[in-house]
Coordinates of C-alpha atoms and ligand atoms in Angstrom, one line a residue:
M535 CA 52.8 60.0 -48.2
K536 CA 50.3 62.7 -49.1
S537 CA 52.5 64.6 -51.5
F538 CA 55.9 64.4 -53.1
N539 CA 56.7 68.0 -53.9
D540 CA 60.2 68.8 -52.6
L541 CA 63.1 66.7 -51.2
A542 CA 63.3 69.4 -48.5
D543 CA 60.0 68.0 -47.1
F544 CA 61.9 64.9 -46.1
D545 CA 64.9 64.3 -43.8
F546 CA 68.1 62.5 -44.9
E547 CA 66.9 59.2 -43.5
E548 CA 63.6 59.3 -45.2
I549 CA 65.3 60.0 -48.6
G550 CA 67.6 57.1 -47.8
S551 CA 64.6 54.8 -47.2
L552 CA 63.0 55.9 -50.5
L553 CA 66.2 55.1 -52.3
E554 CA 66.5 51.7 -50.6
L555 CA 63.0 51.0 -51.7
A556 CA 63.8 52.0 -55.3
T557 CA 66.8 49.7 -55.4
R558 CA 64.7 46.9 -53.8
L559 CA 61.9 47.3 -56.4
D560 CA 64.6 47.0 -59.1
Q561 CA 66.1 43.8 -57.7
K562 CA 62.9 42.2 -56.4
P563 CA 60.0 43.4 -58.5
E564 CA 56.5 43.7 -56.9
P565 CA 54.2 43.3 -59.9
D566 CA 51.1 43.4 -57.7
A567 CA 52.0 46.2 -55.3
L568 CA 49.6 48.7 -56.8
R569 CA 47.1 46.3 -58.4
G570 CA 43.8 48.2 -59.0
K571 CA 45.4 51.6 -58.4
V572 CA 45.2 54.4 -61.0
L573 CA 47.6 57.3 -61.4
S574 CA 46.2 60.4 -63.1
L575 CA 48.9 62.3 -65.0
L576 CA 48.3 66.0 -66.0
F577 CA 51.0 67.4 -68.3
L578 CA 50.6 71.2 -68.9
S579 CA 54.2 71.2 -70.3
P580 CA 56.0 68.8 -72.6
S581 CA 57.8 65.6 -71.6
L582 CA 59.4 62.4 -72.7
R583 CA 61.0 60.9 -69.6
T584 CA 58.5 62.0 -67.0
L585 CA 55.6 60.9 -69.2
A586 CA 57.0 57.5 -70.0
S587 CA 58.7 56.7 -66.7
F588 CA 55.5 57.4 -64.6
Q589 CA 53.5 55.1 -66.9
A590 CA 56.1 52.4 -66.8
A591 CA 56.4 52.7 -63.0
M592 CA 52.7 52.2 -62.6
L593 CA 52.7 49.2 -65.0
R594 CA 55.6 47.6 -63.2
L595 CA 53.8 47.8 -59.9
G596 CA 50.6 46.4 -61.3
G597 CA 48.6 49.6 -61.6
G598 CA 47.5 51.8 -64.4
S599 CA 47.6 55.4 -65.5
F600 CA 46.1 57.9 -67.9
V601 CA 47.5 61.1 -69.4
I602 CA 45.8 64.4 -70.1
S603 CA 47.7 67.2 -71.9
P604 CA 46.5 70.3 -73.8
E605 CA 47.8 68.8 -77.1
M606 CA 45.3 66.0 -76.8
S607 CA 41.8 66.0 -78.3
I608 CA 40.4 67.8 -75.3
H609 CA 38.5 71.1 -75.0
G610 CA 40.8 74.0 -74.9
L611 CA 42.1 74.5 -71.3
E612 CA 41.9 78.0 -69.7
T613 CA 44.3 78.5 -66.8
R614 CA 43.8 82.2 -66.0
P615 CA 41.8 83.0 -62.9
G616 CA 38.8 85.2 -63.1
I617 CA 38.6 85.2 -66.9
V618 CA 35.4 85.6 -68.9
M619 CA 35.6 82.4 -71.1
D620 CA 34.3 83.8 -74.4
G621 CA 37.5 82.8 -76.3
A622 CA 38.7 79.4 -77.7
A623 CA 39.0 77.5 -74.4
A624 CA 35.9 75.7 -73.3
E625 CA 37.1 74.2 -70.1
H626 CA 38.7 75.8 -67.1
I627 CA 41.5 74.2 -65.1
R628 CA 39.5 74.7 -61.9
E629 CA 37.0 72.0 -63.1
A630 CA 39.5 70.0 -65.2
V631 CA 42.0 69.3 -62.3
P632 CA 39.5 68.0 -59.7
V633 CA 37.7 65.9 -62.4
I634 CA 41.0 64.3 -63.6
A635 CA 42.0 63.8 -59.9
S636 CA 38.7 62.1 -59.1
Y637 CA 39.4 59.3 -61.6
G638 CA 42.6 58.2 -59.9
D639 CA 44.0 57.3 -56.5
A640 CA 46.8 59.9 -56.9
I641 CA 47.7 62.5 -59.4
G642 CA 51.0 63.8 -61.0
I643 CA 51.1 67.4 -62.2
R644 CA 53.6 69.1 -64.5
A645 CA 53.4 72.8 -65.1
F646 CA 56.6 74.7 -66.0
A647 CA 57.2 78.3 -64.8
E648 CA 55.4 81.1 -66.6
R649 CA 58.8 83.0 -66.5
K650 CA 57.1 86.4 -66.3
N651 CA 57.6 87.3 -62.7
L652 CA 60.5 85.8 -60.6
A653 CA 58.8 86.3 -57.3
D654 CA 55.6 84.5 -58.5
D655 CA 57.7 81.6 -59.8
L656 CA 59.8 81.3 -56.7
A657 CA 56.6 81.2 -54.7
E658 CA 55.2 78.4 -57.0
K659 CA 52.1 80.5 -57.4
E660 CA 50.7 78.7 -60.4
F661 CA 51.6 75.2 -59.1
H662 CA 50.0 75.9 -55.7
A663 CA 46.9 77.0 -57.5
L664 CA 46.7 73.7 -59.3
T665 CA 47.5 71.4 -56.3
S666 CA 45.0 73.3 -54.1
L667 CA 42.3 71.9 -56.4
V668 CA 43.3 68.3 -55.6
D669 CA 42.0 66.2 -52.7
K670 CA 44.2 63.1 -53.5
P671 CA 47.9 62.4 -52.9
W672 CA 49.9 64.2 -55.6
V673 CA 53.4 64.3 -57.1
N674 CA 55.2 67.3 -58.5
M675 CA 56.3 66.2 -61.9
E676 CA 58.2 69.5 -62.4
S677 CA 57.0 72.9 -61.3
A678 CA 58.5 76.5 -61.6
V679 CA 61.4 75.9 -59.3
N680 CA 61.3 72.2 -58.4
H681 CA 61.8 68.8 -60.0
P682 CA 61.9 66.4 -57.0
C683 CA 61.6 63.2 -59.1
Q684 CA 64.6 64.2 -61.1
S685 CA 66.6 65.0 -58.0
L686 CA 65.7 61.7 -56.3
A687 CA 66.8 59.8 -59.4
D688 CA 70.0 61.8 -59.6
W689 CA 70.8 61.1 -55.9
K690 CA 70.3 57.4 -56.6
T691 CA 72.5 57.6 -59.6
M692 CA 75.4 59.0 -57.6
D693 CA 74.8 56.4 -54.9
D694 CA 74.8 53.6 -57.5
L695 CA 78.1 54.9 -59.0
G696 CA 79.8 55.3 -55.6
V697 CA 80.1 59.0 -55.9
P698 CA 81.0 60.1 -52.3
A699 CA 78.5 62.2 -50.4
Q700 CA 80.7 63.7 -47.7
G701 CA 83.7 65.1 -49.5
G702 CA 82.2 64.5 -52.9
R703 CA 82.7 67.6 -55.2
F704 CA 79.7 68.4 -57.2
V705 CA 79.7 71.2 -59.9
L706 CA 76.3 72.5 -61.2
S707 CA 77.3 74.3 -64.3
W708 CA 75.3 76.7 -66.5
A709 CA 75.6 75.8 -70.2
Y710 CA 74.6 77.6 -73.3
H711 CA 71.2 77.0 -74.8
P712 CA 69.4 79.1 -77.5
K713 CA 66.3 79.4 -75.3
A714 CA 65.7 80.7 -71.8
L715 CA 65.0 77.6 -69.8
P716 CA 63.3 77.2 -66.4
L717 CA 65.0 77.2 -63.0
A718 CA 63.4 74.0 -61.8
V719 CA 66.2 71.6 -62.4
P720 CA 69.1 73.8 -61.3
A721 CA 67.1 74.8 -58.1
A722 CA 66.3 71.2 -57.3
T723 CA 69.8 69.9 -58.2
V724 CA 71.7 72.4 -56.1
H725 CA 69.5 71.6 -53.1
M726 CA 69.8 67.8 -53.7
A727 CA 73.6 67.8 -53.8
A728 CA 73.8 70.0 -50.7
M729 CA 71.3 67.8 -48.9
R730 CA 73.4 64.8 -49.8
G731 CA 76.3 66.4 -48.0
M732 CA 78.5 67.2 -51.0
D733 CA 80.8 70.2 -51.6
V734 CA 78.7 72.0 -54.2
T735 CA 79.9 74.7 -56.6
V736 CA 77.5 76.6 -58.9
L737 CA 79.5 77.6 -62.0
R738 CA 77.8 80.3 -64.0
P739 CA 78.6 83.4 -66.0
E740 CA 77.7 86.9 -65.0
G741 CA 73.9 87.5 -65.1
F742 CA 73.0 83.9 -64.4
A743 CA 73.5 83.7 -60.6
L744 CA 70.8 81.6 -59.1
P745 CA 68.2 83.6 -57.1
E746 CA 69.0 84.2 -53.5
P747 CA 66.1 82.2 -52.1
I748 CA 67.3 79.1 -54.1
M749 CA 70.8 79.5 -52.8
A750 CA 69.6 80.2 -49.3
K751 CA 67.6 76.9 -49.3
A752 CA 70.7 75.0 -50.5
H753 CA 72.9 76.7 -48.0
A754 CA 70.6 75.6 -45.2
A755 CA 70.6 72.0 -46.5
A756 CA 74.4 72.1 -46.7
L757 CA 74.6 73.4 -43.1
R758 CA 72.5 70.4 -41.9
S759 CA 74.3 67.8 -44.0
G760 CA 77.9 68.9 -43.4
G761 CA 78.2 69.9 -47.1
T762 CA 79.3 73.2 -48.5
L763 CA 78.1 75.6 -51.2
R764 CA 79.8 78.3 -53.2
E765 CA 79.4 80.0 -56.6
T766 CA 82.0 81.2 -59.1
E767 CA 82.5 82.2 -62.7
D768 CA 85.9 80.6 -62.8
R769 CA 85.7 77.2 -64.5
A770 CA 89.2 75.9 -63.6
E771 CA 88.6 76.8 -59.9
A772 CA 85.1 75.1 -60.0
M773 CA 86.3 71.9 -61.6
E774 CA 89.3 71.4 -59.3
G775 CA 89.0 67.8 -58.0
A776 CA 85.3 67.5 -59.2
H777 CA 83.6 64.1 -59.0
V778 CA 80.6 65.3 -61.0
I779 CA 79.7 68.1 -63.4
Y780 CA 75.9 68.5 -63.8
A781 CA 75.2 70.7 -66.8
K782 CA 72.0 72.7 -67.2
S783 CA 71.0 75.9 -68.9
W784 CA 68.7 78.3 -67.2
S785 CA 67.2 81.8 -67.7
A786 CA 69.3 84.9 -67.1
T787 CA 68.2 85.9 -63.6
S788 CA 69.5 89.4 -64.0
C789 CA 66.7 90.1 -66.5
Y790 CA 64.2 87.4 -65.7
G791 CA 61.1 87.5 -67.9
D792 CA 62.6 89.8 -70.5
R793 CA 63.1 87.5 -73.5
M794 CA 65.1 90.0 -75.6
A795 CA 67.4 90.9 -72.8
D796 CA 67.9 87.3 -72.0
Q797 CA 68.9 86.5 -75.6
D798 CA 71.5 89.4 -75.5
Q799 CA 72.8 88.1 -72.2
R800 CA 73.2 84.5 -73.2
A801 CA 74.6 85.2 -76.7
K802 CA 77.9 86.1 -75.1
Y803 CA 78.3 82.6 -73.7
H804 CA 78.1 80.3 -76.8
D805 CA 81.4 78.7 -75.7
W806 CA 79.8 77.3 -72.5
C807 CA 79.5 73.9 -74.1
V808 CA 80.9 71.1 -71.9
D809 CA 83.8 69.4 -73.5
E810 CA 86.9 67.5 -72.5
P811 CA 89.1 70.5 -71.7
W812 CA 86.6 71.4 -69.0
F813 CA 87.8 68.3 -67.1
A814 CA 91.5 69.2 -67.2
N815 CA 91.8 69.5 -63.4
A816 CA 88.8 67.4 -62.4
R817 CA 89.2 63.9 -61.0
P818 CA 90.1 61.5 -63.9
D819 CA 86.8 59.6 -63.3
C820 CA 84.7 62.8 -63.1
R821 CA 81.1 62.1 -64.3
F822 CA 78.9 64.1 -66.6
M823 CA 75.3 64.4 -65.5
H824 CA 72.3 66.0 -67.3
C825 CA 68.5 65.5 -66.8
L826 CA 67.8 65.3 -70.5
P827 CA 66.7 66.4 -73.1
V828 CA 70.1 67.8 -74.1
R829 CA 71.2 69.6 -77.2
R830 CA 74.3 67.9 -78.6
G831 CA 77.1 70.2 -79.7
V832 CA 75.3 73.1 -77.8
V833 CA 75.1 72.1 -74.2
V834 CA 77.7 69.3 -74.4
A835 CA 80.0 67.9 -77.0
D836 CA 79.2 64.5 -78.5
R837 CA 82.4 62.9 -77.3
I838 CA 81.4 63.6 -73.7
L839 CA 77.8 62.4 -74.1
D840 CA 78.9 59.3 -75.9
G841 CA 82.0 58.7 -73.8
P842 CA 82.6 57.0 -70.4
R843 CA 82.0 60.1 -68.3
S844 CA 78.3 60.3 -69.3
V845 CA 75.7 58.8 -67.0
V846 CA 72.6 60.4 -68.5
I847 CA 70.9 57.1 -69.5
H848 CA 71.5 55.7 -66.0
E849 CA 69.9 58.9 -64.6
A850 CA 66.9 58.6 -66.9
R851 CA 66.3 54.9 -66.0
N852 CA 66.5 55.8 -62.3
R853 CA 63.6 58.2 -62.9
M854 CA 61.4 55.1 -63.2
L855 CA 62.8 53.4 -60.1
A856 CA 62.7 56.5 -57.9
Q857 CA 59.1 57.1 -58.9
M858 CA 58.2 53.5 -58.3
A859 CA 59.4 54.0 -54.7
V860 CA 57.4 57.3 -54.4
L861 CA 54.2 55.7 -55.8
H862 CA 54.7 52.6 -53.6
R863 CA 54.8 54.8 -50.5
M864 CA 51.9 56.9 -51.7
M865 CA 49.5 54.2 -52.7
G866 CA 50.9 50.8 -51.7
A867 CA 51.5 48.7 -48.6
S868 CA 54.5 50.8 -47.5
Q869 CA 52.6 54.1 -47.3
Ligands
CP1121 N1 64.3 65.2 -67.3 C1 63.0 65.3 -67.6 O1 62.1 65.7 -66.8 O2 62.7 64.9 -68.9 P1 61.3 65.2 -69.6 O3 61.1 66.7 -69.7 O4 61.4 64.6 -71.0 O5 60.2 64.6 -68.8

């Protein structure tokens, strides 16, 4: 495997094989599978789970990793192309990325969306600029509109819990958050659930419709898998018979890149905090999913997060297992 960038780069059987490997590595550890291998980890955006789970994954497979991020004691990193570097930053990403990559056998890169220009973010302009500097296998650890490791882990979580694929009702719901957040998780999630063959509903208020290319990609996945995809503002309609609600906030797409307009837009929807009444007409065992981190009492009520519906810790642990499978295929005997 030369890169792990998008679940759409794989077919259904290949994803199934990765998930089987993730489960096998959990049940039958292979502590020498990546002995002597090094994973370089470049974080241009913050993280808890991705940072820790990639390092844990490498350790459990017998390899090692190192982390570079702008907050560390490194020379300031310049990312703008064509800039005269007479300011604070003493190192350009054009040298930093290939240097970091050269120390490892594979590299993981995280770079959130700039959220200035929707077309640039949808085209993954910044992320492609970074990966074009790498001549090693690489993993997308979250880019402008993708988070494939999260989606692989979420797929595994639903498999683990027996959430049906065909006929399974999956609601991706926007939730209130004080900040405008990236589209990476909602974009990856809607595609993942559609690819899994589920009946997917995107529940979101006016102004927060997912961009057409994201929906079109998910539609295409649903067509191939036998799933369905729709969107609505009607919570009761969306939650009817739901097996899963996956909550996530994202930027107002009607005014993408305009922070003040986004604030005005989202301020109307403080009450989009997932709580028990949301589940009134869902299945009794409807699960609550979230990629974390999550703001308690803002995105979701404590009683949901602390109650039996919540599977967020299961999802987070599956990050490590899913990534072990990816790294095994990328650098180990199963590549
Ligand atoms: N879900 C996720 O990617 O978490 P982090 O941002 O903490 O890595």
